Amino acid sequence: MRLWLLVSKRTHKPPALSRRSSSASSGLSPARDPALISGSSRELIRRLGSQVEVRAGFITEEEEGALLRELEPGLRKKRYEFDHWDDAIHGYRETERVRWGAVCEEVLNRVRSAAFPEGSPLLGPVHVLDLDKSGYIKPHIDSVKFCGTTIAGLSLLSDSIMRLVNENARNEWLDLLLPRRSLYILRDQARYNFTHEILKDEESVFGGQRIPRQRRISVICRNLPD
Ligand code: OGA
Ligand code: MN
């Protein structure tokens, strides 16, 4: 059972891609990796500030290889799940992991110190989500009962696009380009008031540019609620 997911029940139709990519109000983040965040307005990007981060090249190819070597044997034993139409995630298999080899543990410690407030108690097991090339994640907000203020994820094997949409003002949105081997961090409002989703391959366009979605594995760390 996916305790950390709370699917947003409202059906949400994102704005047409063509309109969005040519929108004059489309803004780029002035801070961090500006080329990786676009949104409905500059004001929104400014307002969310450090609550949304994408760090390109957070791990090396070697570190990605170490993570994959550790994860693949277990994942390969599972089958991708496609048929639960009401599930938040389509075309996935997943696992959780507590113990890691030295290289991976070092990577995860880097994620933890980049993402979480010092001393914040973390969810013990790290969540590993393997999306098939045809898989995608529908808009949802992670369970507030089981997860705290911050969600941090590494992307392996593929670039992808994460879309955030304000639950209470659906015209407010951000698209994050998550390059392979990047780290993203969602905090506070961006985590509680915005749904997040990973676009399917057919919809994977960023700033007018097509971003092919291959099989993608994410390694996600969360903290505990207060
Ligand atoms: C989730 C989720 C995002 C990702 O599992 O709740 O939103 O990067 N995953 O895979
Ligand atoms: Mn989520």
PDB file of C-alpha atoms and ligand atoms in Angstrom:
ATOM      1  CA  MET A   1       0.000   0.000   0.000  1.00  0.00           C
ATOM      2  CA  ARG A   2       1.277   3.444  -0.859  1.00  0.00           C
ATOM      3  CA  LEU A   3       0.920   5.244   2.417  1.00  0.00           C
ATOM      4  CA  TRP A   4       2.725   8.361   1.273  1.00  0.00           C
ATOM      5  CA  LEU A   5       0.368   9.114  -1.564  1.00  0.00           C
ATOM      6  CA  LEU A   6      -2.792  11.077  -1.395  1.00  0.00           C
ATOM      7  CA  VAL A   7      -4.225  11.356  -4.853  1.00  0.00           C
ATOM      8  CA  SER A   8      -5.793  14.637  -5.694  1.00  0.00           C
ATOM      9  CA  LYS A   9      -9.368  13.643  -6.517  1.00  0.00           C
ATOM     10  CA  ARG A  10     -10.125  16.661  -8.633  1.00  0.00           C
ATOM     11  CA  THR A  11      -9.459  15.977 -12.252  1.00  0.00           C
ATOM     12  CA  HIS A  12      -6.968  18.502 -13.350  1.00  0.00           C
ATOM     13  CA  LYS A  13      -6.395  19.437 -16.926  1.00  0.00           C
ATOM     14  CA  PRO A  14      -3.045  21.187 -17.359  1.00  0.00           C
ATOM     15  CA  PRO A  15      -3.004  24.154 -19.698  1.00  0.00           C
ATOM     16  CA  ALA A  16      -2.358  23.295 -23.338  1.00  0.00           C
ATOM     17  CA  LEU A  17       1.353  22.842 -23.902  1.00  0.00           C
ATOM     18  CA  SER A  18       1.488  25.026 -26.973  1.00  0.00           C
ATOM     19  CA  ARG A  19      -0.081  27.934 -25.124  1.00  0.00           C
ATOM     20  CA  ARG A  20       2.172  27.509 -22.158  1.00  0.00           C
ATOM     21  CA  SER A  21       5.417  27.292 -24.031  1.00  0.00           C
ATOM     22  CA  SER A  22       4.745  30.423 -26.042  1.00  0.00           C
ATOM     23  CA  SER A  23       3.253  32.377 -23.161  1.00  0.00           C
ATOM     24  CA  ALA A  24       4.728  35.834 -22.798  1.00  0.00           C
ATOM     25  CA  SER A  25       4.322  35.598 -19.025  1.00  0.00           C
ATOM     26  CA  SER A  26       6.420  32.452 -18.896  1.00  0.00           C
ATOM     27  CA  GLY A  27       9.189  33.158 -16.386  1.00  0.00           C
ATOM     28  CA  LEU A  28      12.539  31.683 -15.527  1.00  0.00           C
ATOM     29  CA  SER A  29      13.810  31.376 -12.003  1.00  0.00           C
ATOM     30  CA  PRO A  30      16.422  34.012 -11.232  1.00  0.00           C
ATOM     31  CA  ALA A  31      18.065  31.753  -8.657  1.00  0.00           C
ATOM     32  CA  ARG A  32      19.670  28.297  -8.784  1.00  0.00           C
ATOM     33  CA  ASP A  33      19.378  26.458 -12.095  1.00  0.00           C
ATOM     34  CA  PRO A  34      17.127  28.937 -13.898  1.00  0.00           C
ATOM     35  CA  ALA A  35      17.010  26.962 -17.113  1.00  0.00           C
ATOM     36  CA  LEU A  36      15.375  24.067 -15.275  1.00  0.00           C
ATOM     37  CA  ILE A  37      12.298  25.840 -13.893  1.00  0.00           C
ATOM     38  CA  SER A  38       9.536  27.508 -15.872  1.00  0.00           C
ATOM     39  CA  GLY A  39       6.182  28.637 -14.643  1.00  0.00           C
ATOM     40  CA  SER A  40       2.943  30.529 -15.046  1.00  0.00           C
ATOM     41  CA  SER A  41       4.637  33.737 -13.851  1.00  0.00           C
ATOM     42  CA  ARG A  42       7.936  35.087 -12.594  1.00  0.00           C
ATOM     43  CA  GLU A  43       6.104  36.185  -9.491  1.00  0.00           C
ATOM     44  CA  LEU A  44       5.188  32.586  -8.641  1.00  0.00           C
ATOM     45  CA  ILE A  45       8.739  31.364  -9.167  1.00  0.00           C
ATOM     46  CA  ARG A  46       9.976  34.171  -6.945  1.00  0.00           C
ATOM     47  CA  ARG A  47       7.318  33.465  -4.325  1.00  0.00           C
ATOM     48  CA  LEU A  48       8.200  29.785  -4.079  1.00  0.00           C
ATOM     49  CA  GLY A  49      11.907  30.640  -4.041  1.00  0.00           C
ATOM     50  CA  SER A  50      13.961  27.942  -2.319  1.00  0.00           C
ATOM     51  CA  GLN A  51      10.887  25.777  -1.738  1.00  0.00           C
ATOM     52  CA  VAL A  52      11.571  24.347  -5.180  1.00  0.00           C
ATOM     53  CA  GLU A  53      15.088  23.364  -6.174  1.00  0.00           C
ATOM     54  CA  VAL A  54      16.574  21.418  -9.056  1.00  0.00           C
ATOM     55  CA  ARG A  55      20.289  20.688  -8.915  1.00  0.00           C
ATOM     56  CA  ALA A  56      21.665  19.328 -12.160  1.00  0.00           C
ATOM     57  CA  GLY A  57      24.546  16.853 -11.986  1.00  0.00           C
ATOM     58  CA  PHE A  58      24.030  16.145  -8.311  1.00  0.00           C
ATOM     59  CA  ILE A  59      25.497  12.667  -8.754  1.00  0.00           C
ATOM     60  CA  THR A  60      28.201  11.402 -11.102  1.00  0.00           C
ATOM     61  CA  GLU A  61      27.804   8.665 -13.713  1.00  0.00           C
ATOM     62  CA  GLU A  62      29.749   6.363 -11.401  1.00  0.00           C
ATOM     63  CA  GLU A  63      27.408   7.067  -8.510  1.00  0.00           C
ATOM     64  CA  GLU A  64      24.389   6.509 -10.738  1.00  0.00           C
ATOM     65  CA  GLY A  65      25.958   3.175 -11.749  1.00  0.00           C
ATOM     66  CA  ALA A  66      26.482   2.215  -8.097  1.00  0.00           C
ATOM     67  CA  LEU A  67      22.853   2.993  -7.266  1.00  0.00           C
ATOM     68  CA  LEU A  68      21.616   1.011 -10.267  1.00  0.00           C
ATOM     69  CA  ARG A  69      23.808  -1.996  -9.432  1.00  0.00           C
ATOM     70  CA  GLU A  70      22.348  -2.032  -5.974  1.00  0.00           C
ATOM     71  CA  LEU A  71      18.727  -1.544  -7.064  1.00  0.00           C
ATOM     72  CA  GLU A  72      18.352  -3.490 -10.303  1.00  0.00           C
ATOM     73  CA  PRO A  73      18.484  -7.062  -8.930  1.00  0.00           C
ATOM     74  CA  GLY A  74      15.568  -6.428  -6.565  1.00  0.00           C
ATOM     75  CA  LEU A  75      13.545  -4.394  -9.061  1.00  0.00           C
ATOM     76  CA  ARG A  76      13.961  -6.959 -11.811  1.00  0.00           C
ATOM     77  CA  LYS A  77      12.114  -9.523  -9.699  1.00  0.00           C
ATOM     78  CA  LYS A  78       8.988  -7.360  -9.711  1.00  0.00           C
ATOM     79  CA  ARG A  79       6.525  -6.724 -12.474  1.00  0.00           C
ATOM     80  CA  TYR A  80       5.485  -3.248 -13.597  1.00  0.00           C
ATOM     81  CA  GLU A  81       1.944  -2.441 -12.523  1.00  0.00           C
ATOM     82  CA  PHE A  82      -0.276  -0.946 -15.186  1.00  0.00           C
ATOM     83  CA  ASP A  83      -3.839  -1.877 -14.524  1.00  0.00           C
ATOM     84  CA  HIS A  84      -4.991   0.079 -11.496  1.00  0.00           C
ATOM     85  CA  TRP A  85      -6.547   2.986 -13.343  1.00  0.00           C
ATOM     86  CA  ASP A  86      -7.263   4.872 -10.101  1.00  0.00           C
ATOM     87  CA  ASP A  87      -3.721   4.525  -8.804  1.00  0.00           C
ATOM     88  CA  ALA A  88      -1.653   7.698  -8.601  1.00  0.00           C
ATOM     89  CA  ILE A  89       1.096   6.002 -10.549  1.00  0.00           C
ATOM     90  CA  HIS A  90       0.822   4.142 -13.815  1.00  0.00           C
ATOM     91  CA  GLY A  91       3.437   1.699 -15.134  1.00  0.00           C
ATOM     92  CA  TYR A  92       5.682   1.337 -12.127  1.00  0.00           C
ATOM     93  CA  ARG A  93       7.373  -0.995  -9.733  1.00  0.00           C
ATOM     94  CA  GLU A  94       8.838   0.091  -6.452  1.00  0.00           C
ATOM     95  CA  THR A  95      10.770  -0.879  -3.400  1.00  0.00           C
ATOM     96  CA  GLU A  96      12.109   0.569  -0.166  1.00  0.00           C
ATOM     97  CA  ARG A  97      15.621   0.265   1.112  1.00  0.00           C
ATOM     98  CA  VAL A  98      17.170   0.847   4.501  1.00  0.00           C
ATOM     99  CA  ARG A  99      20.734  -0.458   4.119  1.00  0.00           C
ATOM    100  CA  TRP A 100      23.010   0.672   1.327  1.00  0.00           C
ATOM    101  CA  GLY A 101      26.595   0.055   0.283  1.00  0.00           C
ATOM    102  CA  ALA A 102      29.219   2.677   1.111  1.00  0.00           C
ATOM    103  CA  VAL A 103      29.092   4.628  -2.172  1.00  0.00           C
ATOM    104  CA  CYS A 104      25.300   4.828  -2.142  1.00  0.00           C
ATOM    105  CA  GLU A 105      25.187   5.727   1.530  1.00  0.00           C
ATOM    106  CA  GLU A 106      27.565   8.609   0.847  1.00  0.00           C
ATOM    107  CA  VAL A 107      25.317   9.837  -1.980  1.00  0.00           C
ATOM    108  CA  LEU A 108      22.244   9.619   0.248  1.00  0.00           C
ATOM    109  CA  ASN A 109      23.984  11.530   3.011  1.00  0.00           C
ATOM    110  CA  ARG A 110      24.705  14.270   0.490  1.00  0.00           C
ATOM    111  CA  VAL A 111      21.016  14.326  -0.442  1.00  0.00           C
ATOM    112  CA  ARG A 112      20.043  14.487   3.226  1.00  0.00           C
ATOM    113  CA  SER A 113      22.333  17.371   4.042  1.00  0.00           C
ATOM    114  CA  ALA A 114      21.272  19.294   0.916  1.00  0.00           C
ATOM    115  CA  ALA A 115      17.566  18.838   1.523  1.00  0.00           C
ATOM    116  CA  PHE A 116      16.569  18.536   5.146  1.00  0.00           C
ATOM    117  CA  PRO A 117      16.746  20.884   8.084  1.00  0.00           C
ATOM    118  CA  GLU A 118      19.455  19.772  10.488  1.00  0.00           C
ATOM    119  CA  GLY A 119      18.188  17.297  13.059  1.00  0.00           C
ATOM    120  CA  SER A 120      14.917  16.730  11.205  1.00  0.00           C
ATOM    121  CA  PRO A 121      13.926  13.069  11.708  1.00  0.00           C
ATOM    122  CA  LEU A 122      13.775  11.226   8.406  1.00  0.00           C
ATOM    123  CA  LEU A 123      11.604   8.422   7.148  1.00  0.00           C
ATOM    124  CA  GLY A 124      13.926   5.425   7.653  1.00  0.00           C
ATOM    125  CA  PRO A 125      13.544   3.563   4.376  1.00  0.00           C
ATOM    126  CA  VAL A 126      14.416   5.319   1.123  1.00  0.00           C
ATOM    127  CA  HIS A 127      11.687   4.963  -1.510  1.00  0.00           C
ATOM    128  CA  VAL A 128      12.704   3.699  -4.937  1.00  0.00           C
ATOM    129  CA  LEU A 129      10.268   4.118  -7.807  1.00  0.00           C
ATOM    130  CA  ASP A 130      10.920   2.570 -11.214  1.00  0.00           C
ATOM    131  CA  LEU A 131       8.752   4.032 -13.980  1.00  0.00           C
ATOM    132  CA  ASP A 132       8.500   2.131 -17.231  1.00  0.00           C
ATOM    133  CA  LYS A 133       9.038   4.182 -20.393  1.00  0.00           C
ATOM    134  CA  SER A 134       5.247   4.323 -20.714  1.00  0.00           C
ATOM    135  CA  GLY A 135       4.760   5.021 -17.001  1.00  0.00           C
ATOM    136  CA  TYR A 136       3.822   8.318 -15.401  1.00  0.00           C
ATOM    137  CA  ILE A 137       2.752   9.825 -12.081  1.00  0.00           C
ATOM    138  CA  LYS A 138      -0.605  11.596 -11.852  1.00  0.00           C
ATOM    139  CA  PRO A 139      -1.078  14.817  -9.877  1.00  0.00           C
ATOM    140  CA  HIS A 140      -1.083  14.135  -6.146  1.00  0.00           C
ATOM    141  CA  ILE A 141       0.100  15.459  -2.820  1.00  0.00           C
ATOM    142  CA  ASP A 142       2.127  13.131  -0.618  1.00  0.00           C
ATOM    143  CA  SER A 143       0.300  12.080   2.526  1.00  0.00           C
ATOM    144  CA  VAL A 144       0.650  14.695   5.265  1.00  0.00           C
ATOM    145  CA  LYS A 145       0.070  11.982   7.826  1.00  0.00           C
ATOM    146  CA  PHE A 146       3.145   9.996   6.878  1.00  0.00           C
ATOM    147  CA  CYS A 147       5.537  12.550   5.370  1.00  0.00           C
ATOM    148  CA  GLY A 148       6.880  15.853   6.658  1.00  0.00           C
ATOM    149  CA  THR A 149       7.830  19.176   5.120  1.00  0.00           C
ATOM    150  CA  THR A 150      10.382  18.038   2.561  1.00  0.00           C
ATOM    151  CA  ILE A 151      10.658  15.612  -0.358  1.00  0.00           C
ATOM    152  CA  ALA A 152      13.976  15.117  -2.146  1.00  0.00           C
ATOM    153  CA  GLY A 153      14.478  12.903  -5.182  1.00  0.00           C
ATOM    154  CA  LEU A 154      17.309  11.758  -7.417  1.00  0.00           C
ATOM    155  CA  SER A 155      16.471  10.932 -11.032  1.00  0.00           C
ATOM    156  CA  LEU A 156      18.283   8.007 -12.653  1.00  0.00           C
ATOM    157  CA  LEU A 157      18.312   6.775 -16.274  1.00  0.00           C
ATOM    158  CA  SER A 158      16.171   9.515 -17.862  1.00  0.00           C
ATOM    159  CA  ASP A 159      15.358  13.193 -18.003  1.00  0.00           C
ATOM    160  CA  SER A 160      11.771  13.956 -17.054  1.00  0.00           C
ATOM    161  CA  ILE A 161       9.404  16.798 -16.301  1.00  0.00           C
ATOM    162  CA  MET A 162       7.763  17.337 -12.941  1.00  0.00           C
ATOM    163  CA  ARG A 163       4.734  19.623 -12.982  1.00  0.00           C
ATOM    164  CA  LEU A 164       3.517  21.456  -9.877  1.00  0.00           C
ATOM    165  CA  VAL A 165       0.003  22.929  -9.843  1.00  0.00           C
ATOM    166  CA  ASN A 166      -1.473  25.015  -7.027  1.00  0.00           C
ATOM    167  CA  GLU A 167      -4.405  23.065  -5.572  1.00  0.00           C
ATOM    168  CA  ASN A 168      -6.281  26.275  -4.807  1.00  0.00           C
ATOM    169  CA  ALA A 169      -5.365  28.308  -7.895  1.00  0.00           C
ATOM    170  CA  ARG A 170      -5.031  25.931 -10.806  1.00  0.00           C
ATOM    171  CA  ASN A 171      -3.704  28.632 -13.122  1.00  0.00           C
ATOM    172  CA  GLU A 172      -0.520  28.681 -11.020  1.00  0.00           C
ATOM    173  CA  TRP A 173       1.944  26.075 -12.214  1.00  0.00           C
ATOM    174  CA  LEU A 174       5.646  25.306 -12.433  1.00  0.00           C
ATOM    175  CA  ASP A 175       7.367  22.823 -14.706  1.00  0.00           C
ATOM    176  CA  LEU A 176      10.697  21.442 -13.501  1.00  0.00           C
ATOM    177  CA  LEU A 177      13.072  19.887 -15.978  1.00  0.00           C
ATOM    178  CA  LEU A 178      14.668  17.038 -14.022  1.00  0.00           C
ATOM    179  CA  PRO A 179      17.774  15.989 -15.915  1.00  0.00           C
ATOM    180  CA  ARG A 180      19.126  12.496 -15.429  1.00  0.00           C
ATOM    181  CA  ARG A 181      21.363  12.490 -12.283  1.00  0.00           C
ATOM    182  CA  SER A 182      19.775  15.661 -10.880  1.00  0.00           C
ATOM    183  CA  LEU A 183      18.290  16.200  -7.434  1.00  0.00           C
ATOM    184  CA  TYR A 184      14.985  17.958  -6.887  1.00  0.00           C
ATOM    185  CA  ILE A 185      13.702  19.240  -3.561  1.00  0.00           C
ATOM    186  CA  LEU A 186      10.123  20.256  -2.704  1.00  0.00           C
ATOM    187  CA  ARG A 187       9.535  22.004   0.592  1.00  0.00           C
ATOM    188  CA  ASP A 188       6.714  23.570   2.595  1.00  0.00           C
ATOM    189  CA  GLN A 189       4.109  25.264   0.346  1.00  0.00           C
ATOM    190  CA  ALA A 190       5.491  23.605  -2.773  1.00  0.00           C
ATOM    191  CA  ARG A 191       5.027  20.280  -1.054  1.00  0.00           C
ATOM    192  CA  TYR A 192       1.701  20.938   0.761  1.00  0.00           C
ATOM    193  CA  ASN A 193      -0.228  23.294  -1.552  1.00  0.00           C
ATOM    194  CA  PHE A 194       0.868  22.128  -4.976  1.00  0.00           C
ATOM    195  CA  THR A 195       0.200  18.779  -6.593  1.00  0.00           C
ATOM    196  CA  HIS A 196       3.188  17.207  -8.305  1.00  0.00           C
ATOM    197  CA  GLU A 197       3.248  14.787 -11.205  1.00  0.00           C
ATOM    198  CA  ILE A 198       5.724  13.265 -13.661  1.00  0.00           C
ATOM    199  CA  LEU A 199       4.591  13.725 -17.250  1.00  0.00           C
ATOM    200  CA  LYS A 200       4.203  10.817 -19.629  1.00  0.00           C
ATOM    201  CA  ASP A 201       6.548  10.601 -22.573  1.00  0.00           C
ATOM    202  CA  GLU A 202       3.979  11.981 -25.057  1.00  0.00           C
ATOM    203  CA  GLU A 203       3.524  15.128 -22.943  1.00  0.00           C
ATOM    204  CA  SER A 204       7.157  15.598 -22.045  1.00  0.00           C
ATOM    205  CA  VAL A 205       7.899  19.068 -23.430  1.00  0.00           C
ATOM    206  CA  PHE A 206       9.801  21.827 -21.635  1.00  0.00           C
ATOM    207  CA  GLY A 207       9.980  25.393 -22.916  1.00  0.00           C
ATOM    208  CA  GLY A 208       8.848  24.184 -26.327  1.00  0.00           C
ATOM    209  CA  GLN A 209      11.529  21.506 -26.422  1.00  0.00           C
ATOM    210  CA  ARG A 210      10.702  17.820 -26.468  1.00  0.00           C
ATOM    211  CA  ILE A 211      12.278  15.918 -23.557  1.00  0.00           C
ATOM    212  CA  PRO A 212      12.077  12.188 -24.337  1.00  0.00           C
ATOM    213  CA  ARG A 213      11.099  10.143 -21.294  1.00  0.00           C
ATOM    214  CA  GLN A 214      12.816   6.781 -21.003  1.00  0.00           C
ATOM    215  CA  ARG A 215      12.530   4.321 -18.177  1.00  0.00           C
ATOM    216  CA  ARG A 216      13.228   6.368 -15.041  1.00  0.00           C
ATOM    217  CA  ILE A 217      14.163   5.379 -11.519  1.00  0.00           C
ATOM    218  CA  SER A 218      13.772   7.855  -8.690  1.00  0.00           C
ATOM    219  CA  VAL A 219      15.342   7.545  -5.258  1.00  0.00           C
ATOM    220  CA  ILE A 220      13.285   9.585  -2.829  1.00  0.00           C
ATOM    221  CA  CYS A 221      14.054  10.723   0.718  1.00  0.00           C
ATOM    222  CA  ARG A 222      11.369  12.184   2.986  1.00  0.00           C
ATOM    223  CA  ASN A 223      11.257  13.484   6.524  1.00  0.00           C
ATOM    224  CA  LEU A 224       8.673  12.629   9.158  1.00  0.00           C
ATOM    225  CA  PRO A 225       5.769  14.881  10.076  1.00  0.00           C
ATOM    226  CA  ASP A 226       6.045  16.822  13.353  1.00  0.00           C
TER     227      ASP A 226
HETATM  228  C1  OGA B   1       5.880   9.782  -5.270  1.00  0.00           C
HETATM  229  C2  OGA B   1       6.405  10.757  -6.260  1.00  0.00           C
HETATM  230  C3  OGA B   1       8.196  11.447  -7.723  1.00  0.00           C
HETATM  231  C4  OGA B   1       9.397  10.887  -8.398  1.00  0.00           C
HETATM  232  O1  OGA B   1       6.290   8.619  -5.306  1.00  0.00           O
HETATM  233  O2  OGA B   1       5.072  10.200  -4.416  1.00  0.00           O
HETATM  234  O3  OGA B   1       5.838  11.804  -6.395  1.00  0.00           O
HETATM  235  O4  OGA B   1      10.338  11.639  -8.600  1.00  0.00           O
HETATM  236  N1  OGA B   1       7.527  10.464  -6.957  1.00  0.00           N
HETATM  237  O5  OGA B   1       9.376   9.700  -8.719  1.00  0.00           O
HETATM  238 MN    MN B   2       4.748  12.309  -4.557  1.00  0.00          MN
END
